[in-house]
PDB file of N, CA and C in Angstrom:
ATOM      1  N   MET A  19     -48.509 -26.305  25.427  1.00 50.00           N
ATOM      2  CA  MET A  19     -48.173 -25.123  26.186  1.00 50.00           C
ATOM      3  C   MET A  19     -48.552 -23.864  25.423  1.00 50.00           C
ATOM      4  N   ALA A  20     -48.387 -23.875  24.120  1.00 51.00           N
ATOM      5  CA  ALA A  20     -48.667 -22.684  23.323  1.00 51.00           C
ATOM      6  C   ALA A  20     -50.146 -22.311  23.414  1.00 51.00           C
ATOM      7  N   ILE A  21     -51.017 -23.323  23.487  1.00 49.00           N
ATOM      8  CA  ILE A  21     -52.452 -23.040  23.573  1.00 49.00           C
ATOM      9  C   ILE A  21     -52.778 -22.364  24.903  1.00 49.00           C
ATOM     10  N   ALA A  22     -52.207 -22.866  25.989  1.00 48.00           N
ATOM     11  CA  ALA A  22     -52.464 -22.275  27.310  1.00 48.00           C
ATOM     12  C   ALA A  22     -51.964 -20.833  27.355  1.00 48.00           C
ATOM     13  N   THR A  23     -50.791 -20.600  26.791  1.00 47.00           N
ATOM     14  CA  THR A  23     -50.246 -19.246  26.777  1.00 47.00           C
ATOM     15  C   THR A  23     -51.133 -18.334  25.942  1.00 47.00           C
ATOM     16  N   SER A  24     -51.582 -18.838  24.788  1.00 50.00           N
ATOM     17  CA  SER A  24     -52.444 -18.053  23.919  1.00 50.00           C
ATOM     18  C   SER A  24     -53.763 -17.746  24.624  1.00 50.00           C
ATOM     19  N   HIS A  25     -54.329 -18.765  25.283  1.00 54.00           N
ATOM     20  CA  HIS A  25     -55.589 -18.585  25.994  1.00 54.00           C
ATOM     21  C   HIS A  25     -55.427 -17.555  27.112  1.00 54.00           C
ATOM     22  N   HIS A  26     -54.335 -17.642  27.842  1.00 56.00           N
ATOM     23  CA  HIS A  26     -54.069 -16.690  28.917  1.00 56.00           C
ATOM     24  C   HIS A  26     -53.896 -15.285  28.345  1.00 56.00           C
ATOM     25  N   GLY A  27     -53.224 -15.190  27.226  1.00 56.00           N
ATOM     26  CA  GLY A  27     -53.025 -13.899  26.571  1.00 56.00           C
ATOM     27  C   GLY A  27     -54.344 -13.281  26.146  1.00 56.00           C
ATOM     28  N   GLN A  28     -55.281 -14.115  25.664  1.00 58.00           N
ATOM     29  CA  GLN A  28     -56.594 -13.607  25.278  1.00 58.00           C
ATOM     30  C   GLN A  28     -57.347 -13.083  26.495  1.00 58.00           C
ATOM     31  N   ASN A  29     -57.303 -13.837  27.598  1.00 58.00           N
ATOM     32  CA  ASN A  29     -57.978 -13.382  28.817  1.00 58.00           C
ATOM     33  C   ASN A  29     -57.392 -12.070  29.310  1.00 58.00           C
ATOM     34  N   GLN A  30     -56.082 -11.955  29.210  1.00 61.00           N
ATOM     35  CA  GLN A  30     -55.433 -10.736  29.676  1.00 61.00           C
ATOM     36  C   GLN A  30     -55.872  -9.545  28.829  1.00 61.00           C
ATOM     37  N   SER A  31     -55.928  -9.727  27.505  1.00 59.00           N
ATOM     38  CA  SER A  31     -56.333  -8.611  26.653  1.00 59.00           C
ATOM     39  C   SER A  31     -57.808  -8.271  26.856  1.00 59.00           C
ATOM     40  N   ILE A  32     -58.652  -9.266  27.140  1.00 61.00           N
ATOM     41  CA  ILE A  32     -60.066  -9.008  27.422  1.00 61.00           C
ATOM     42  C   ILE A  32     -60.193  -8.211  28.714  1.00 61.00           C
ATOM     43  N   ASN A  33     -59.434  -8.607  29.747  1.00 62.00           N
ATOM     44  CA  ASN A  33     -59.473  -7.882  31.018  1.00 62.00           C
ATOM     45  C   ASN A  33     -59.007  -6.442  30.850  1.00 62.00           C
ATOM     46  N   GLU A  34     -57.954  -6.232  30.061  1.00 63.00           N
ATOM     47  CA  GLU A  34     -57.466  -4.873  29.823  1.00 63.00           C
ATOM     48  C   GLU A  34     -58.514  -4.056  29.079  1.00 63.00           C
ATOM     49  N   SER A  35     -59.196  -4.685  28.125  1.00 62.00           N
ATOM     50  CA  SER A  35     -60.246  -4.008  27.374  1.00 62.00           C
ATOM     51  C   SER A  35     -61.409  -3.638  28.292  1.00 62.00           C
ATOM     52  N   ASN A  36     -61.790  -4.557  29.187  1.00 64.00           N
ATOM     53  CA  ASN A  36     -62.877  -4.274  30.126  1.00 64.00           C
ATOM     54  C   ASN A  36     -62.523  -3.125  31.053  1.00 64.00           C
ATOM     55  N   ARG A  37     -61.278  -3.052  31.486  1.00 64.00           N
ATOM     56  CA  ARG A  37     -60.854  -1.975  32.378  1.00 64.00           C
ATOM     57  C   ARG A  37     -60.985  -0.616  31.700  1.00 64.00           C
ATOM     58  N   LYS A  38     -60.743  -0.580  30.393  1.00 66.00           N
ATOM     59  CA  LYS A  38     -60.845   0.680  29.654  1.00 66.00           C
ATOM     60  C   LYS A  38     -62.285   1.185  29.642  1.00 66.00           C
ATOM     61  N   HIS A  39     -63.253   0.253  29.629  1.00 68.00           N
ATOM     62  CA  HIS A  39     -64.655   0.625  29.514  1.00 68.00           C
ATOM     63  C   HIS A  39     -65.359   0.741  30.859  1.00 68.00           C
ATOM     64  N   GLN A  40     -64.711   0.336  31.937  1.00 74.00           N
ATOM     65  CA  GLN A  40     -65.334   0.467  33.250  1.00 74.00           C
ATOM     66  C   GLN A  40     -65.339   1.924  33.660  1.00 74.00           C
ATOM     67  N   ARG A  41     -66.457   2.351  34.224  1.00 71.00           N
ATOM     68  CA  ARG A  41     -66.510   3.732  34.684  1.00 71.00           C
ATOM     69  C   ARG A  41     -65.990   3.799  36.110  1.00 71.00           C
ATOM     70  N   ILE A  42     -65.373   4.889  36.407  1.00 75.00           N
ATOM     71  CA  ILE A  42     -64.858   5.114  37.742  1.00 75.00           C
ATOM     72  C   ILE A  42     -65.868   5.979  38.468  1.00 75.00           C
ATOM     73  N   GLU A  43     -66.353   5.497  39.607  1.00 74.00           N
ATOM     74  CA  GLU A  43     -67.314   6.274  40.377  1.00 74.00           C
ATOM     75  C   GLU A  43     -66.562   7.313  41.188  1.00 74.00           C
ATOM     76  N   ARG A  44     -66.886   8.555  40.930  1.00 76.00           N
ATOM     77  CA  ARG A  44     -66.220   9.648  41.636  1.00 76.00           C
ATOM     78  C   ARG A  44     -67.196  10.270  42.615  1.00 76.00           C
ATOM     79  N   GLN A  45     -66.716  10.543  43.792  1.00 90.00           N
ATOM     80  CA  GLN A  45     -67.547  11.211  44.778  1.00 90.00           C
ATOM     81  C   GLN A  45     -67.363  12.711  44.643  1.00 90.00           C
ATOM     82  N   PHE A  46     -68.430  13.431  44.927  1.00 95.00           N
ATOM     83  CA  PHE A  46     -68.381  14.880  44.885  1.00 95.00           C
ATOM     84  C   PHE A  46     -67.909  15.405  46.235  1.00 95.00           C
ATOM     85  N   THR A  47     -67.259  16.550  46.209  1.00 97.00           N
ATOM     86  CA  THR A  47     -66.859  17.183  47.463  1.00 97.00           C
ATOM     87  C   THR A  47     -68.099  17.819  48.096  1.00 97.00           C
ATOM     88  N   SER A  48     -68.005  18.139  49.375  1.00 96.00           N
ATOM     89  CA  SER A  48     -69.149  18.761  50.055  1.00 96.00           C
ATOM     90  C   SER A  48     -69.471  20.125  49.441  1.00 96.00           C
ATOM     91  N   ASP A  49     -68.451  20.847  49.000  1.00 97.00           N
ATOM     92  CA  ASP A  49     -68.689  22.142  48.341  1.00 97.00           C
ATOM     93  C   ASP A  49     -69.418  21.961  47.009  1.00 97.00           C
ATOM     94  N   GLN A  50     -69.027  20.933  46.249  1.00 98.00           N
ATOM     95  CA  GLN A  50     -69.692  20.668  44.977  1.00 98.00           C
ATOM     96  C   GLN A  50     -71.152  20.288  45.210  1.00 98.00           C
ATOM     97  N   ILE A  51     -71.398  19.425  46.193  1.00 98.00           N
ATOM     98  CA  ILE A  51     -72.770  19.003  46.489  1.00 98.00           C
ATOM     99  C   ILE A  51     -73.609  20.200  46.924  1.00 98.00           C
ATOM    100  N   ALA A  52     -73.039  21.047  47.760  1.00 98.00           N
ATOM    101  CA  ALA A  52     -73.774  22.232  48.219  1.00 98.00           C
ATOM    102  C   ALA A  52     -74.162  23.114  47.037  1.00 98.00           C
ATOM    103  N   ALA A  53     -73.236  23.333  46.112  1.00 98.00           N
ATOM    104  CA  ALA A  53     -73.520  24.162  44.937  1.00 98.00           C
ATOM    105  C   ALA A  53     -74.565  23.495  44.040  1.00 98.00           C
ATOM    106  N   LEU A  54     -74.458  22.189  43.859  1.00 98.00           N
ATOM    107  CA  LEU A  54     -75.437  21.462  43.051  1.00 98.00           C
ATOM    108  C   LEU A  54     -76.822  21.537  43.691  1.00 98.00           C
ATOM    109  N   GLU A  55     -76.892  21.367  45.001  1.00 98.00           N
ATOM    110  CA  GLU A  55     -78.176  21.432  45.709  1.00 98.00           C
ATOM    111  C   GLU A  55     -78.809  22.815  45.596  1.00 98.00           C
ATOM    112  N   ILE A  56     -77.998  23.858  45.701  1.00 98.00           N
ATOM    113  CA  ILE A  56     -78.525  25.225  45.568  1.00 98.00           C
ATOM    114  C   ILE A  56     -79.124  25.420  44.182  1.00 98.00           C
ATOM    115  N   ASP A  57     -78.401  25.002  43.149  1.00 97.00           N
ATOM    116  CA  ASP A  57     -78.922  25.143  41.784  1.00 97.00           C
ATOM    117  C   ASP A  57     -80.175  24.294  41.597  1.00 97.00           C
ATOM    118  N   PHE A  58     -80.191  23.097  42.192  1.00 97.00           N
ATOM    119  CA  PHE A  58     -81.357  22.220  42.071  1.00 97.00           C
ATOM    120  C   PHE A  58     -82.578  22.846  42.744  1.00 97.00           C
ATOM    121  N   PHE A  59     -82.375  23.534  43.848  1.00 97.00           N
ATOM    122  CA  PHE A  59     -83.475  24.193  44.561  1.00 97.00           C
ATOM    123  C   PHE A  59     -84.193  25.178  43.641  1.00 97.00           C
ATOM    124  N   TYR A  60     -83.435  25.893  42.826  1.00 96.00           N
ATOM    125  CA  TYR A  60     -84.009  26.903  41.938  1.00 96.00           C
ATOM    126  C   TYR A  60     -84.408  26.350  40.580  1.00 96.00           C
ATOM    127  N   THR A  61     -83.705  25.334  40.110  1.00 95.00           N
ATOM    128  CA  THR A  61     -83.932  24.806  38.760  1.00 95.00           C
ATOM    129  C   THR A  61     -83.864  23.289  38.778  1.00 95.00           C
ATOM    130  N   LYS A  62     -85.009  22.647  38.612  1.00 94.00           N
ATOM    131  CA  LYS A  62     -85.031  21.177  38.601  1.00 94.00           C
ATOM    132  C   LYS A  62     -84.505  20.625  37.272  1.00 94.00           C
ATOM    133  N   TYR A  63     -84.738  21.362  36.190  1.00 95.00           N
ATOM    134  CA  TYR A  63     -84.290  20.944  34.862  1.00 95.00           C
ATOM    135  C   TYR A  63     -83.367  22.017  34.304  1.00 95.00           C
ATOM    136  N   MET A  64     -82.089  21.735  34.321  1.00 93.00           N
ATOM    137  CA  MET A  64     -81.095  22.714  33.900  1.00 93.00           C
ATOM    138  C   MET A  64     -80.867  22.636  32.385  1.00 93.00           C
ATOM    139  N   THR A  65     -80.670  23.783  31.767  1.00 96.00           N
ATOM    140  CA  THR A  65     -80.361  23.825  30.337  1.00 96.00           C
ATOM    141  C   THR A  65     -78.926  23.343  30.117  1.00 96.00           C
ATOM    142  N   ARG A  66     -78.615  23.030  28.883  1.00 97.00           N
ATOM    143  CA  ARG A  66     -77.257  22.582  28.570  1.00 97.00           C
ATOM    144  C   ARG A  66     -76.252  23.682  28.891  1.00 97.00           C
ATOM    145  N   ARG A  67     -76.584  24.899  28.531  1.00 98.00           N
ATOM    146  CA  ARG A  67     -75.684  26.022  28.817  1.00 98.00           C
ATOM    147  C   ARG A  67     -75.452  26.137  30.334  1.00 98.00           C
ATOM    148  N   GLY A  68     -76.514  25.998  31.102  1.00 97.00           N
ATOM    149  CA  GLY A  68     -76.396  26.058  32.555  1.00 97.00           C
ATOM    150  C   GLY A  68     -75.539  24.933  33.104  1.00 97.00           C
ATOM    151  N   ARG A  69     -75.713  23.728  32.543  1.00 97.00           N
ATOM    152  CA  ARG A  69     -74.897  22.576  32.976  1.00 97.00           C
ATOM    153  C   ARG A  69     -73.427  22.821  32.700  1.00 97.00           C
ATOM    154  N   ILE A  70     -73.138  23.338  31.512  1.00 98.00           N
ATOM    155  CA  ILE A  70     -71.742  23.592  31.134  1.00 98.00           C
ATOM    156  C   ILE A  70     -71.127  24.629  32.063  1.00 98.00           C
ATOM    157  N   GLN A  71     -71.865  25.704  32.327  1.00 98.00           N
ATOM    158  CA  GLN A  71     -71.346  26.749  33.215  1.00 98.00           C
ATOM    159  C   GLN A  71     -71.130  26.222  34.630  1.00 98.00           C
ATOM    160  N   LEU A  72     -72.094  25.467  35.134  1.00 98.00           N
ATOM    161  CA  LEU A  72     -71.975  24.907  36.482  1.00 98.00           C
ATOM    162  C   LEU A  72     -70.816  23.919  36.554  1.00 98.00           C
ATOM    163  N   ALA A  73     -70.691  23.087  35.535  1.00 98.00           N
ATOM    164  CA  ALA A  73     -69.600  22.111  35.509  1.00 98.00           C
ATOM    165  C   ALA A  73     -68.246  22.809  35.543  1.00 98.00           C
ATOM    166  N   ARG A  74     -68.090  23.845  34.750  1.00 98.00           N
ATOM    167  CA  ARG A  74     -66.819  24.592  34.745  1.00 98.00           C
ATOM    168  C   ARG A  74     -66.540  25.212  36.107  1.00 98.00           C
ATOM    169  N   ARG A  75     -67.580  25.794  36.700  1.00 98.00           N
ATOM    170  CA  ARG A  75     -67.424  26.452  37.997  1.00 98.00           C
ATOM    171  C   ARG A  75     -67.013  25.463  39.091  1.00 98.00           C
ATOM    172  N   LEU A  76     -67.513  24.211  38.987  1.00 98.00           N
ATOM    173  CA  LEU A  76     -67.255  23.215  40.026  1.00 98.00           C
ATOM    174  C   LEU A  76     -66.097  22.276  39.703  1.00 98.00           C
ATOM    175  N   GLY A  77     -65.527  22.410  38.510  1.00 97.00           N
ATOM    176  CA  GLY A  77     -64.431  21.525  38.120  1.00 97.00           C
ATOM    177  C   GLY A  77     -64.899  20.123  37.779  1.00 97.00           C
ATOM    178  N   LEU A  78     -66.116  20.022  37.247  1.00 98.00           N
ATOM    179  CA  LEU A  78     -66.687  18.742  36.835  1.00 98.00           C
ATOM    180  C   LEU A  78     -66.887  18.772  35.330  1.00 98.00           C
ATOM    181  N   ASN A  79     -67.279  17.632  34.758  1.00 96.00           N
ATOM    182  CA  ASN A  79     -67.648  17.675  33.350  1.00 96.00           C
ATOM    183  C   ASN A  79     -69.173  17.724  33.238  1.00 96.00           C
ATOM    184  N   GLU A  80     -69.644  18.105  32.086  1.00 97.00           N
ATOM    185  CA  GLU A  80     -71.081  18.301  31.886  1.00 97.00           C
ATOM    186  C   GLU A  80     -71.870  17.032  32.189  1.00 97.00           C
ATOM    187  N   ARG A  81     -71.330  15.889  31.800  1.00 97.00           N
ATOM    188  CA  ARG A  81     -72.033  14.621  32.010  1.00 97.00           C
ATOM    189  C   ARG A  81     -72.241  14.342  33.499  1.00 97.00           C
ATOM    190  N   GLN A  82     -71.246  14.654  34.316  1.00 97.00           N
ATOM    191  CA  GLN A  82     -71.384  14.443  35.758  1.00 97.00           C
ATOM    192  C   GLN A  82     -72.519  15.292  36.320  1.00 97.00           C
ATOM    193  N   VAL A  83     -72.607  16.534  35.867  1.00 98.00           N
ATOM    194  CA  VAL A  83     -73.668  17.426  36.336  1.00 98.00           C
ATOM    195  C   VAL A  83     -75.021  16.917  35.845  1.00 98.00           C
ATOM    196  N   LYS A  84     -75.079  16.500  34.591  1.00 97.00           N
ATOM    197  CA  LYS A  84     -76.326  15.990  34.018  1.00 97.00           C
ATOM    198  C   LYS A  84     -76.824  14.779  34.798  1.00 97.00           C
ATOM    199  N   ILE A  85     -75.952  13.836  35.079  1.00 97.00           N
ATOM    200  CA  ILE A  85     -76.337  12.628  35.807  1.00 97.00           C
ATOM    201  C   ILE A  85     -76.715  12.962  37.245  1.00 97.00           C
ATOM    202  N   TRP A  86     -75.990  13.894  37.871  1.00 98.00           N
ATOM    203  CA  TRP A  86     -76.321  14.285  39.240  1.00 98.00           C
ATOM    204  C   TRP A  86     -77.739  14.854  39.281  1.00 98.00           C
ATOM    205  N   PHE A  87     -78.075  15.738  38.329  1.00 98.00           N
ATOM    206  CA  PHE A  87     -79.412  16.330  38.298  1.00 98.00           C
ATOM    207  C   PHE A  87     -80.474  15.268  38.032  1.00 98.00           C
ATOM    208  N   PHE A  88     -80.199  14.323  37.154  1.00 97.00           N
ATOM    209  CA  PHE A  88     -81.147  13.242  36.871  1.00 97.00           C
ATOM    210  C   PHE A  88     -81.415  12.440  38.140  1.00 97.00           C
ATOM    211  N   SER A  89     -80.351  12.046  38.826  1.00 96.00           N
ATOM    212  CA  SER A  89     -80.495  11.257  40.053  1.00 96.00           C
ATOM    213  C   SER A  89     -81.204  12.052  41.141  1.00 96.00           C
ATOM    214  N   ARG A  90     -80.870  13.316  41.242  1.00 96.00           N
ATOM    215  CA  ARG A  90     -81.480  14.161  42.282  1.00 96.00           C
ATOM    216  C   ARG A  90     -82.962  14.369  42.010  1.00 96.00           C
ATOM    217  N   ARG A  91     -83.357  14.486  40.728  1.00 96.00           N
ATOM    218  CA  ARG A  91     -84.782  14.603  40.392  1.00 96.00           C
ATOM    219  C   ARG A  91     -85.537  13.343  40.782  1.00 96.00           C
ATOM    220  N   LYS A  92     -84.942  12.183  40.541  1.00 96.00           N
ATOM    221  CA  LYS A  92     -85.586  10.917  40.914  1.00 96.00           C
ATOM    222  C   LYS A  92     -85.767  10.852  42.427  1.00 96.00           C
ATOM    223  N   LYS A  93     -84.753  11.246  43.171  1.00 95.00           N
ATOM    224  CA  LYS A  93     -84.842  11.261  44.632  1.00 95.00           C
ATOM    225  C   LYS A  93     -85.946  12.219  45.076  1.00 95.00           C
ATOM    226  N   TRP A  94     -85.999  13.391  44.473  1.00 94.00           N
ATOM    227  CA  TRP A  94     -87.002  14.405  44.793  1.00 94.00           C
ATOM    228  C   TRP A  94     -88.412  13.884  44.492  1.00 94.00           C
ATOM    229  N   GLN A  95     -88.573  13.204  43.345  1.00 92.00           N
ATOM    230  CA  GLN A  95     -89.879  12.654  42.985  1.00 92.00           C
ATOM    231  C   GLN A  95     -90.310  11.583  43.977  1.00 92.00           C
ATOM    232  N   ASN A  96     -89.381  10.724  44.375  1.00 92.00           N
ATOM    233  CA  ASN A  96     -89.704   9.686  45.360  1.00 92.00           C
ATOM    234  C   ASN A  96     -90.072  10.302  46.702  1.00 92.00           C
ATOM    235  N   GLU A  97     -89.340  11.308  47.117  1.00 89.00           N
ATOM    236  CA  GLU A  97     -89.649  11.987  48.377  1.00 89.00           C
ATOM    237  C   GLU A  97     -91.021  12.650  48.308  1.00 89.00           C
ATOM    238  N   SER A  98     -91.361  13.222  47.158  1.00 86.00           N
ATOM    239  CA  SER A  98     -92.668  13.868  46.986  1.00 86.00           C
ATOM    240  C   SER A  98     -93.785  12.843  47.068  1.00 86.00           C
ATOM    241  N   ARG A  99     -93.593  11.687  46.449  1.00 84.00           N
ATOM    242  CA  ARG A  99     -94.601  10.630  46.488  1.00 84.00           C
ATOM    243  C   ARG A  99     -94.827  10.147  47.914  1.00 84.00           C
ATOM    244  N   ILE A 100     -93.752   9.949  48.632  1.00 82.00           N
ATOM    245  CA  ILE A 100     -93.858   9.448  50.003  1.00 82.00           C
ATOM    246  C   ILE A 100     -94.527  10.481  50.903  1.00 82.00           C
ATOM    247  N   SER A 101     -94.141  11.742  50.775  1.00 78.00           N
ATOM    248  CA  SER A 101     -94.713  12.773  51.644  1.00 78.00           C
ATOM    249  C   SER A 101     -96.179  13.048  51.313  1.00 78.00           C
ATOM    250  N   ASN A 102     -96.613  12.757  50.089  1.00 76.00           N
ATOM    251  CA  ASN A 102     -98.013  12.964  49.708  1.00 76.00           C
ATOM    252  C   ASN A 102     -98.898  11.773  50.050  1.00 76.00           C
ATOM    253  N   HIS A 103     -98.306  10.672  50.461  1.00 68.00           N
ATOM    254  CA  HIS A 103     -99.072   9.487  50.817  1.00 68.00           C
ATOM    255  C   HIS A 103     -99.768   9.737  52.153  1.00 68.00           C
ATOM    256  N   PRO A 104    -101.029   9.342  52.302  1.00 66.00           N
ATOM    257  CA  PRO A 104    -101.779   9.659  53.523  1.00 66.00           C
ATOM    258  C   PRO A 104    -101.162   9.115  54.813  1.00 66.00           C
ATOM    259  N   HIS A 105    -100.447   8.013  54.733  1.00 64.00           N
ATOM    260  CA  HIS A 105     -99.851   7.429  55.936  1.00 64.00           C
ATOM    261  C   HIS A 105     -98.375   7.781  56.084  1.00 64.00           C
ATOM    262  N   GLY A 106     -97.880   8.631  55.201  1.00 57.00           N
ATOM    263  CA  GLY A 106     -96.489   9.063  55.298  1.00 57.00           C
ATOM    264  C   GLY A 106     -95.499   8.100  54.684  1.00 57.00           C
ATOM    265  N   TYR A 107     -95.981   7.042  54.078  1.00 58.00           N
ATOM    266  CA  TYR A 107     -95.084   6.106  53.412  1.00 58.00           C
ATOM    267  C   TYR A 107     -95.787   5.556  52.184  1.00 58.00           C
ATOM    268  N   LEU A 108     -95.018   4.950  51.332  1.00 53.00           N
ATOM    269  CA  LEU A 108     -95.563   4.384  50.109  1.00 53.00           C
ATOM    270  C   LEU A 108     -95.335   2.889  50.148  1.00 53.00           C
ATOM    271  N   ASN A 109     -96.397   2.105  50.137  1.00 56.00           N
ATOM    272  CA  ASN A 109     -96.284   0.656  50.158  1.00 56.00           C
ATOM    273  C   ASN A 109     -96.128   0.167  48.729  1.00 56.00           C
ATOM    274  N   VAL A 110     -94.941  -0.334  48.415  1.00 55.00           N
ATOM    275  CA  VAL A 110     -94.656  -0.785  47.057  1.00 55.00           C
ATOM    276  C   VAL A 110     -95.330  -2.117  46.778  1.00 55.00           C
ATOM    277  N   ASN A 111     -95.408  -3.008  47.780  1.00 59.00           N
ATOM    278  CA  ASN A 111     -96.038  -4.316  47.608  1.00 59.00           C
ATOM    279  C   ASN A 111     -97.549  -4.155  47.670  1.00 59.00           C
ATOM    280  N   THR A 112     -98.208  -4.398  46.552  1.00 54.00           N
ATOM    281  CA  THR A 112     -99.659  -4.234  46.508  1.00 54.00           C
ATOM    282  C   THR A 112    -100.362  -5.572  46.394  1.00 54.00           C
ATOM    283  N   THR A 113     -99.698  -6.666  46.752  1.00 57.00           N
ATOM    284  CA  THR A 113    -100.325  -7.983  46.689  1.00 57.00           C
ATOM    285  C   THR A 113    -101.238  -8.154  47.887  1.00 57.00           C
ATOM    286  N   ASN A 114    -102.433  -8.654  47.642  1.00 51.00           N
ATOM    287  CA  ASN A 114    -103.400  -8.862  48.736  1.00 51.00           C
ATOM    288  C   ASN A 114    -103.676 -10.314  48.909  1.00 51.00           C
TER     289      ASN A 114
END
């Protein structure tokens, strides 16, 4: 019995440890997204000072703003590639 209890205790502590390291996905409010989009329209690559100021203004942390801008740039690049394609789409599968 002691082994089973010990084994269960180890699993419990591992699960608690994993929970500490799991990130919580937070959604942005519509006002935050609108402000982020406006800044993105004018500046695709924001300076650290700009990120800090924007984060404070929106009640976010700098990392959230940094990741949002990174993701938004990737989306923008993909949209640019698709719109520049002669047929209006980008065929990812190039196997013939």
